[in-house]
Coordinates of C-alpha atoms in Angstrom, one line a residue:
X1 CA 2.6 70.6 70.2
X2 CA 3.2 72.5 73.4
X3 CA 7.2 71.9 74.2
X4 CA 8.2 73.0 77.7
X5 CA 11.3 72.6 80.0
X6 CA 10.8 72.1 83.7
X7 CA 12.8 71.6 87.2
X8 CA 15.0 73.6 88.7
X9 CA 16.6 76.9 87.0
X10 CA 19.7 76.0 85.3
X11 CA 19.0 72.5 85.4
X12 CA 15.5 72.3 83.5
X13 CA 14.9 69.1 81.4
X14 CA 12.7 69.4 78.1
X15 CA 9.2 68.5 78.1
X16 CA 6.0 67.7 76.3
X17 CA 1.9 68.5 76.8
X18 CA 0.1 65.7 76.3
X19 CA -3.1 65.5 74.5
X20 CA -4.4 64.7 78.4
X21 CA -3.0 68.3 79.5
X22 CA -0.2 65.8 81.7
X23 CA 3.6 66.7 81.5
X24 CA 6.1 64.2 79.7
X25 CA 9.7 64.0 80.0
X26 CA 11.8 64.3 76.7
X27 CA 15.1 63.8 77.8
X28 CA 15.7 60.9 76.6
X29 CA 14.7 62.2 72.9
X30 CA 16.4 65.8 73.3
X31 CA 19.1 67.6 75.3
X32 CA 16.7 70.4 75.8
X33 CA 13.9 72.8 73.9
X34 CA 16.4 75.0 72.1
X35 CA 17.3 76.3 69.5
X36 CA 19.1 73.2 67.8
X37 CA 15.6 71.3 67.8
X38 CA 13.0 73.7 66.5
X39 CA 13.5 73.4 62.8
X40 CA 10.1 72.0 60.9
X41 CA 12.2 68.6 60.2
X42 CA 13.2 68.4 64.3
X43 CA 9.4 69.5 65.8
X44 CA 7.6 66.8 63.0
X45 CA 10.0 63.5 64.6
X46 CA 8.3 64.8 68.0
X47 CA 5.3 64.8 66.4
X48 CA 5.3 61.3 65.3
X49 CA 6.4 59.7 68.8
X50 CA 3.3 58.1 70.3
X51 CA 3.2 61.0 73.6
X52 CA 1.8 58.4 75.5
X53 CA 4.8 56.3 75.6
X54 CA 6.7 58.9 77.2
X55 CA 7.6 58.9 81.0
X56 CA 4.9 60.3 82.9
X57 CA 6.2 63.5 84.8
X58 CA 4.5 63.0 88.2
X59 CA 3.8 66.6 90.4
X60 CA 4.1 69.4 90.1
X61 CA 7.2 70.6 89.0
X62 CA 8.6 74.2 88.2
X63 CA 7.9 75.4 84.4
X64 CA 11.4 76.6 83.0
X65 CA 11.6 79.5 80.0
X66 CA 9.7 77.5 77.6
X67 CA 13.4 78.1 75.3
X68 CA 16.4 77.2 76.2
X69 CA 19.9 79.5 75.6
X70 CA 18.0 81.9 73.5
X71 CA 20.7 84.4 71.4
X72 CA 18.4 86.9 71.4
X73 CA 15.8 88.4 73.1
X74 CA 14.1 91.5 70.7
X75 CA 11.3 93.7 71.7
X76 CA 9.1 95.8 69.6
X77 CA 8.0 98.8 71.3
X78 CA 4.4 101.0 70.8
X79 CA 3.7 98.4 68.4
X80 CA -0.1 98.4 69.3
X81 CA -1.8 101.4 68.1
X82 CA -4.3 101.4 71.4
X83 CA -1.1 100.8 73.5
X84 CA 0.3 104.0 71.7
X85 CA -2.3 106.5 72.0
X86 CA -2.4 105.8 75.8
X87 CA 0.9 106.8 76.1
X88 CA 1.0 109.7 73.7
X89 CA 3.3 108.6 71.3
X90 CA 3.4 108.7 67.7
X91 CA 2.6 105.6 65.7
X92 CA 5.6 104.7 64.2
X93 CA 7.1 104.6 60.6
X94 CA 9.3 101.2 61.3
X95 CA 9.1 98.3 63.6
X96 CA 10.5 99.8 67.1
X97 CA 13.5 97.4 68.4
X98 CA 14.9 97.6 71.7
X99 CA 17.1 94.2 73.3
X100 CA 16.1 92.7 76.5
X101 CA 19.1 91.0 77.8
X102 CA 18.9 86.8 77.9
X103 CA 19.8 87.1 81.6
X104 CA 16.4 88.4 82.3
X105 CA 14.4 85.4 80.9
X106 CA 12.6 84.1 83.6
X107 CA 9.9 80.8 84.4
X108 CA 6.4 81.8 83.4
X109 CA 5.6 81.0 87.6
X110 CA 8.3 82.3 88.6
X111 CA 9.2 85.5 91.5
X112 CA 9.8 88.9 89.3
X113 CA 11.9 90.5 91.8
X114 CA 12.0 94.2 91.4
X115 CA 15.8 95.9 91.9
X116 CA 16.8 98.2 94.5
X117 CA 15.5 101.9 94.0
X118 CA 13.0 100.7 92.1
X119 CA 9.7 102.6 92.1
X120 CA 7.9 102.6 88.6
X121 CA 7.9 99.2 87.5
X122 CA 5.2 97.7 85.0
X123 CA 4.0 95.1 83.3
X124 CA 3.2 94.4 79.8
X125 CA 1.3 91.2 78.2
X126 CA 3.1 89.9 75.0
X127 CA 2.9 87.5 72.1
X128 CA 6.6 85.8 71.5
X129 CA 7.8 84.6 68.9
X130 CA 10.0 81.9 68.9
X131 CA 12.5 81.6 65.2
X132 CA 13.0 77.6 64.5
X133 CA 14.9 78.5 61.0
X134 CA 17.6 80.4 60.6
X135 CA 16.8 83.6 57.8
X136 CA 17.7 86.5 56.6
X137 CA 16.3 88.7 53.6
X138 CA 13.0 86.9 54.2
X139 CA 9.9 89.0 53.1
X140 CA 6.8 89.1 54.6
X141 CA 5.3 86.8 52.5
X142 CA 7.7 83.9 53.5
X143 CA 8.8 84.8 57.0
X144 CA 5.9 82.5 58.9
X145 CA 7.6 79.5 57.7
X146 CA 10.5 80.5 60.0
X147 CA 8.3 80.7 63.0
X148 CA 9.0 77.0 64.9
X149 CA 6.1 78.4 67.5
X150 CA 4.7 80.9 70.4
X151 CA 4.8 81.8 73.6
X152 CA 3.4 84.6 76.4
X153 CA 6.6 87.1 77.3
X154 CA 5.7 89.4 80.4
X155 CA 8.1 92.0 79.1
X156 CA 8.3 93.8 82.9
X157 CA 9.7 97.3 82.7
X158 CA 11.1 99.5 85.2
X159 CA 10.0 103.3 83.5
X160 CA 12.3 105.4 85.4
X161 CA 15.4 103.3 84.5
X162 CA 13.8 102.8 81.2
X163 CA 13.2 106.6 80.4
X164 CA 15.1 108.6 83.3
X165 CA 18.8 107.0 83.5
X166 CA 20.5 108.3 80.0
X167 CA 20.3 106.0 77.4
X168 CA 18.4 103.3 75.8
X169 CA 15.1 101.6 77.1
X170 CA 17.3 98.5 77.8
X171 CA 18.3 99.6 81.3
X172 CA 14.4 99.3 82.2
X173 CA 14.1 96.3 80.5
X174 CA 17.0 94.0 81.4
X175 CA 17.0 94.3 85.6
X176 CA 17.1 90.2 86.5
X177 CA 13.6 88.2 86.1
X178 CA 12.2 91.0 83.9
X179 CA 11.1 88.3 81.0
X180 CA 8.7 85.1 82.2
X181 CA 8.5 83.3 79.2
X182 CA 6.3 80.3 79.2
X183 CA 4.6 78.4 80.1
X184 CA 5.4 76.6 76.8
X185 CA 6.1 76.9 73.8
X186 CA 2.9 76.1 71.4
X187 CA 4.2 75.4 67.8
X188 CA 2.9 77.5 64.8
X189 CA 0.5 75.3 63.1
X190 CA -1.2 74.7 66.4
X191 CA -1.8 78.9 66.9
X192 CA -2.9 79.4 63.5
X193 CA -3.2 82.9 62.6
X194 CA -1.0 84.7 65.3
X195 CA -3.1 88.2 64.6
X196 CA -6.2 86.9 66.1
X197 CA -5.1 85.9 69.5
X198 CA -6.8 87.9 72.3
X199 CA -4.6 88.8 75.5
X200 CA -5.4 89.9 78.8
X201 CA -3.3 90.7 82.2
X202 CA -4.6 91.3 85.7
X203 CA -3.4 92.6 88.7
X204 CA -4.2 91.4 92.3
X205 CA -7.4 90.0 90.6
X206 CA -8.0 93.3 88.9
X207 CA -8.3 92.9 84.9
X208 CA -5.5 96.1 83.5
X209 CA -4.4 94.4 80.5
X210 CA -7.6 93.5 77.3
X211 CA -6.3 93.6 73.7
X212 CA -5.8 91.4 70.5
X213 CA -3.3 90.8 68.0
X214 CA -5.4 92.5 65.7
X215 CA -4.5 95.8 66.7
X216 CA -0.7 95.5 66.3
X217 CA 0.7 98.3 63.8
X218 CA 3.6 95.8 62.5
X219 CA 2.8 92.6 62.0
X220 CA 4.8 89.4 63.0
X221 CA 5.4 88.5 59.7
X222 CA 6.6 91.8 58.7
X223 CA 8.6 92.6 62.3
X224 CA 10.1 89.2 60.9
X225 CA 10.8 90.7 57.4
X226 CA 12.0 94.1 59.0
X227 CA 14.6 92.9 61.3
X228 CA 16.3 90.1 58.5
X229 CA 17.0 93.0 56.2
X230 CA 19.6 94.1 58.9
X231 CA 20.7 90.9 60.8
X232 CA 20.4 86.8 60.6
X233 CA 17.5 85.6 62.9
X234 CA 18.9 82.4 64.4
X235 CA 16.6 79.0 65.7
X236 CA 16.2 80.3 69.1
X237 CA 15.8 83.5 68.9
X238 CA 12.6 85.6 70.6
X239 CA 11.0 88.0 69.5
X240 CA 8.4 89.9 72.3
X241 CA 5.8 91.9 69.9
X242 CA 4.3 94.0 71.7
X243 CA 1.6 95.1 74.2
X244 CA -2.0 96.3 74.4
X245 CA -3.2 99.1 76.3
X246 CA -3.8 99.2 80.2
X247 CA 0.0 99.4 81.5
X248 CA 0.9 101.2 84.8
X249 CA 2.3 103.6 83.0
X250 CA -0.7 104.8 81.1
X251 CA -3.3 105.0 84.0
X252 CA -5.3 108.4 84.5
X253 CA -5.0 110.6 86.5
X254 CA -2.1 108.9 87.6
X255 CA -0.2 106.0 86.9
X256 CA -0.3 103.0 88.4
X257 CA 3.2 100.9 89.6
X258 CA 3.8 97.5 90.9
X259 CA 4.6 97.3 94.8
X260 CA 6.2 94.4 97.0
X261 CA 3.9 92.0 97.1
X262 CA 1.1 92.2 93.9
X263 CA -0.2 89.7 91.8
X264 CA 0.2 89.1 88.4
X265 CA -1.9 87.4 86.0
X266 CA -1.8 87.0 82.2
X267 CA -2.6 85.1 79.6
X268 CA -3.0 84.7 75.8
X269 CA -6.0 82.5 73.7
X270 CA -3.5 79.3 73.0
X271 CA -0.9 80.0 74.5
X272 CA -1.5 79.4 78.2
X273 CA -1.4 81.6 81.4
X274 CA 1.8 82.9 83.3
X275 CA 1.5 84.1 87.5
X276 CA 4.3 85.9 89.0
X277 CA 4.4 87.6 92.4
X278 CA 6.2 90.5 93.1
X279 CA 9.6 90.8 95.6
X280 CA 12.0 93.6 96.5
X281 CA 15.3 93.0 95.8
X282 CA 16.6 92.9 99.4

């Protein structure tokens, strides 16, 4: 299933693909595509409702976050080993964690506005993951099974605030509109094996971004292993995994930074495409 939430932010309803590509309205089945519907039991009743029956959403409305009042939002860093050599770090022993705050989730379409004194900001094509069961010890083994689906996170970094301002990457990670999530959420028996998925993002037409699950150093299922040991994963929760080579940061002889204006364009096999122009924050 692809589950998505569209209108207005703040006031997005849920929604479902049809096997037609058209949007459907949910509402009258769920309050919303959160957390509290994502377990295996919830996602199989949607699966059994005849889509066709459902209202017809007509135009073209705005794509919401694909999740609804996500806890958390957890990003891996240098966790591709292409990604790392570009940037001249060392591959790392354990899973890298960093927190992007929820208040930076942002529509797949939507403006990433970039704050004031801004000059080095970035982008970065992800894989989430989306938690529909609650675990914790889980080993690598089991932790798929807690996977209710997937989505594309554009984890958009500002690298001076990120490395330059003392302390942790989170103040480049967490300025306002700095996670599009979307467009939808694609359930995990749909995506299959989530190490095979290639990923690509482009630039004012220009292709930056070209990489594949294959090459991440950590694995979902253990970077879903890693981070139970020391803390409960809730239904809801997202987990951004990631990002190939090609960033702004790693361009030779010099990198390369989002301005006023750009384009960007990303996508991932199954999982849809995101755009998102660039603004200054006033």
């Amino acid at each position: 299933m692809k589950l998505v939430r569209f209108g207005e932010p703040g006031a997005e309803k849920p929604g479902m693909i049809d096997h037609n590509g058209d949007l459907r309205d949910l509402s009258e089945q769920v309050d919303d595509i959160s957390g509290a519907i994502l377990s295996d039991a919830s996602l199989d009743v949607l699966r059994t409702m005849d889509q066709m029956k459902l209202p017809l959403v007509e135009g073209n409305p705005r794509l919401g976050p694909c999740v609804g009042d996500v806890g958390k939002f957890m990003c891996i860093g240098l966790n591709f080993s292409d990604h790392a050599a570009e940037t001249g770090a060392a591959i790392p022993e354990h899973p890298i964690l960093f927190m992007k705050a929820t208040s930076a989730i942002n529509g797949p379409n939507d403006d990433v506005i970039m704050p004031r004194g801004s000059t080095q900001t970035d982008w970065e094509v992800e894989l989430g993951v989306v938690i529909g069961t609650a675990c914790k010890y889980v080993s690598e083994e089991d932790a798929l099974d807690y996977v209710a689906g997937y989505c594309i996170c554009n984890d958009v970094s500002e690298r001076h605030f990120q490395t330059k301002l003392t302390g942790q990457w989170t103040k480049g990670k967490s300025c306002d509109t700095f996670g599009p999530t979307g467009p939808w959420l694609v359930t995990r028996d749909e995506v299959g094996d989530p190490q095979n998925l290639s990923m690509w993002l482009d630039v004012n037409g220009q292709r930056m971004q070209t990489g594949n699950t294959s090459t991440m150093i950590f694995t979902v299922a253990q970077c879903i292993s890693h981070l139970s040991q020391m803390f409960t994963l809730h239904p809801g929760d997202v987990i951004s995994t990631g990002t190939p080579p090609g960033v702004g940061m790693g361009m030779k002889p010099d990198p390369v930074y989002l301005k006023a204006g750009d384009v960007m364009e990303l996508g991932i096999d199954k999982l849809g495409q995101q755009r998102q122009e660039v603004r200054a924050d006033g």
